[in-house]
């Protein structure tokens, strides 16, 4: 493969049309300014945007949180954090001071109305009429903050000014709560003011799936039940619950990863081509896909919880001995599902999804396995089996894709081997300094909601898993812990595929070809 380094003028026009709009002057108000998300992701993403000149010159950041600190202390804390994230001395002083000069901190309780009156005063101090509110707070604060914003008149858009709100995950913990949250926030905001984040859509290789499918002529004709045997979607993690035991106990792997992150991958792979890259055109197709998912029966679902073991050479405890986890916890830390999609493109093609904590390697990938070629031609030859054609899209950490196909081993006999063509992002593109939130924040600033969840999309996703949530709540797991930390998950997950005569692809962090490169 060879990289196209000089785009034609038509390519340049297309990419300009898709990206490259300069945001208008704006205030960014971060609720939860002293929290982890702000420190680890939002501020580093803003810094990267500042570095690449993607933020408007007339830009101000107001951070709000309960912690008593001055603007100077807030900036200093963030500087310390950035220094731990970036190799020492690598923070680019110009971009960082450009950003910190625009940062102000307001110690306040965002459950109190007076906070919003003060905020209004602060917003009046500059002339930037546009405001992006970022709710980097616990889910219990989403609706109350939006209500307060509404009561204070801060969500009113007039005279061409815009007011937008970014809502973080989790958006509800089941269908009923997601619906209730939508109803509450839609009393204050119109749908086009709400940007529901799923950070998986901030990952470049996820965004690339649409380009792979729809900007290339070779894949789409094969992208259907006539040619695809099945699809595997894996999000394997080596981490445990990382001190989030209290949150995780109420959540579990199914809620935490499936109707959001894994479904975003599913949507990118399975959706019909939208008529344009317009946000609603794309989101309508995703929603339709989620609506076409069959009810998931417990027979098509596997849950697991990790026992102690060794992960990446380090001994780790079982889930039940993690902080803030009950000693008899029945929360699942692993889930595997077989999904069916009821439409013309995918009827009869199983989509196997799995995600788990404390597995042998960290990897997120999608494998599209194509149907076997008819064997007839090789009947009278020594060929015993034909390797499957698998298109593997590696989302992280080793971003790229590979295509596996059959080749004749050189020699006088007909011997067939499985070989691979591989594309790794790092071989073609300069790595971007990014934490994955850059595109998402930038898109909010320019008003492009394509990568965000619409109310009906979120509800359709919850609806698809609700039956399983209910049946697992009724029928408590009795065999936990049922997989060793550092392994590939419970044996029952293997049986889920074995039943259909299939096997999971190995969980591996690096593609064998790219791993050996210097
Ligand atoms: C979060 C989940 O939304 O996504 C975490 O709450 C999970 O439990 C994380 O670890 C995975 O995201 P990433 O980007 O690290 O793959």
PDB file of N, CA and C and ligand atoms in Angstrom, residues 169 199-200 203 237 244 247 256-257 261 357 362 396, ligand 1:
ATOM      1  N   UNK A 169     -20.904  10.572  29.870  1.00  0.00           N
ATOM      2  CA  UNK A 169     -21.434   9.245  30.183  1.00  0.00           C
ATOM      3  C   UNK A 169     -21.415   9.076  31.711  1.00  0.00           C
ATOM      4  N   UNK A 199     -16.988   8.661  24.410  1.00  0.00           N
ATOM      5  CA  UNK A 199     -15.615   8.996  24.040  1.00  0.00           C
ATOM      6  C   UNK A 199     -15.015   8.033  23.011  1.00  0.00           C
ATOM      7  N   UNK A 200     -15.650   6.867  22.779  1.00  0.00           N
ATOM      8  CA  UNK A 200     -15.138   5.973  21.744  1.00  0.00           C
ATOM      9  C   UNK A 200     -15.187   6.642  20.367  1.00  0.00           C
ATOM     10  N   UNK A 203     -12.097   8.435  19.065  1.00  0.00           N
ATOM     11  CA  UNK A 203     -10.922   7.671  18.643  1.00  0.00           C
ATOM     12  C   UNK A 203     -10.834   7.704  17.113  1.00  0.00           C
ATOM     13  N   UNK A 237      -9.659  -5.271  28.393  1.00  0.00           N
ATOM     14  CA  UNK A 237      -8.858  -4.374  29.224  1.00  0.00           C
ATOM     15  C   UNK A 237      -8.016  -5.195  30.191  1.00  0.00           C
ATOM     16  N   UNK A 244     -12.667   2.419  41.289  1.00  0.00           N
ATOM     17  CA  UNK A 244     -14.041   2.883  41.057  1.00  0.00           C
ATOM     18  C   UNK A 244     -15.054   1.844  41.521  1.00  0.00           C
ATOM     19  N   UNK A 247     -18.764   2.850  42.056  1.00  0.00           N
ATOM     20  CA  UNK A 247     -19.482   3.080  40.794  1.00  0.00           C
ATOM     21  C   UNK A 247     -19.732   1.749  40.086  1.00  0.00           C
ATOM     22  N   UNK A 256     -21.727  -0.588  31.589  1.00  0.00           N
ATOM     23  CA  UNK A 256     -20.567   0.294  31.460  1.00  0.00           C
ATOM     24  C   UNK A 256     -20.058   0.376  30.025  1.00  0.00           C
ATOM     25  N   UNK A 257     -20.147  -0.732  29.291  1.00  0.00           N
ATOM     26  CA  UNK A 257     -19.470  -0.773  27.984  1.00  0.00           C
ATOM     27  C   UNK A 257     -20.368  -1.074  26.783  1.00  0.00           C
ATOM     28  N   UNK A 261     -20.175   2.168  24.321  1.00  0.00           N
ATOM     29  CA  UNK A 261     -18.959   2.027  23.523  1.00  0.00           C
ATOM     30  C   UNK A 261     -19.036   0.907  22.468  1.00  0.00           C
ATOM     31  N   UNK A 357     -12.735  -6.822  32.037  1.00  0.00           N
ATOM     32  CA  UNK A 357     -11.604  -6.244  32.760  1.00  0.00           C
ATOM     33  C   UNK A 357     -10.680  -7.378  33.192  1.00  0.00           C
ATOM     34  N   UNK A 362      -4.623  -5.475  26.582  1.00  0.00           N
ATOM     35  CA  UNK A 362      -5.556  -4.384  26.293  1.00  0.00           C
ATOM     36  C   UNK A 362      -5.651  -4.258  24.776  1.00  0.00           C
ATOM     37  N   UNK A 396      -7.431   0.106  19.078  1.00  0.00           N
ATOM     38  CA  UNK A 396      -6.370   0.482  20.008  1.00  0.00           C
ATOM     39  C   UNK A 396      -5.780  -0.787  20.622  1.00  0.00           C
TER      40      UNK A 396
HETATM   41  C1  LIG B   1     -15.267   4.017  30.317  1.00  0.00           C
HETATM   42  C2  LIG B   1     -15.648   2.931  31.287  1.00  0.00           C
HETATM   43  O1  LIG B   1     -16.412   4.627  29.787  1.00  0.00           O
HETATM   44  O2  LIG B   1     -14.502   3.437  29.257  1.00  0.00           O
HETATM   45  C3  LIG B   1     -14.407   2.270  31.841  1.00  0.00           C
HETATM   46  O3  LIG B   1     -16.412   3.488  32.349  1.00  0.00           O
HETATM   47  C4  LIG B   1     -13.540   1.741  30.717  1.00  0.00           C
HETATM   48  O4  LIG B   1     -14.745   1.219  32.727  1.00  0.00           O
HETATM   49  C5  LIG B   1     -13.289   2.837  29.683  1.00  0.00           C
HETATM   50  O5  LIG B   1     -12.317   1.313  31.273  1.00  0.00           O
HETATM   51  C6  LIG B   1     -12.594   2.268  28.456  1.00  0.00           C
HETATM   52  O6  LIG B   1     -12.195   3.311  27.633  1.00  0.00           O
HETATM   53  P1  LIG B   1     -10.823   3.283  26.843  1.00  0.00           P
HETATM   54  O7  LIG B   1     -10.825   4.512  26.012  1.00  0.00           O
HETATM   55  O8  LIG B   1      -9.737   3.240  27.891  1.00  0.00           O
HETATM   56  O9  LIG B   1     -10.850   2.022  26.051  1.00  0.00           O
END
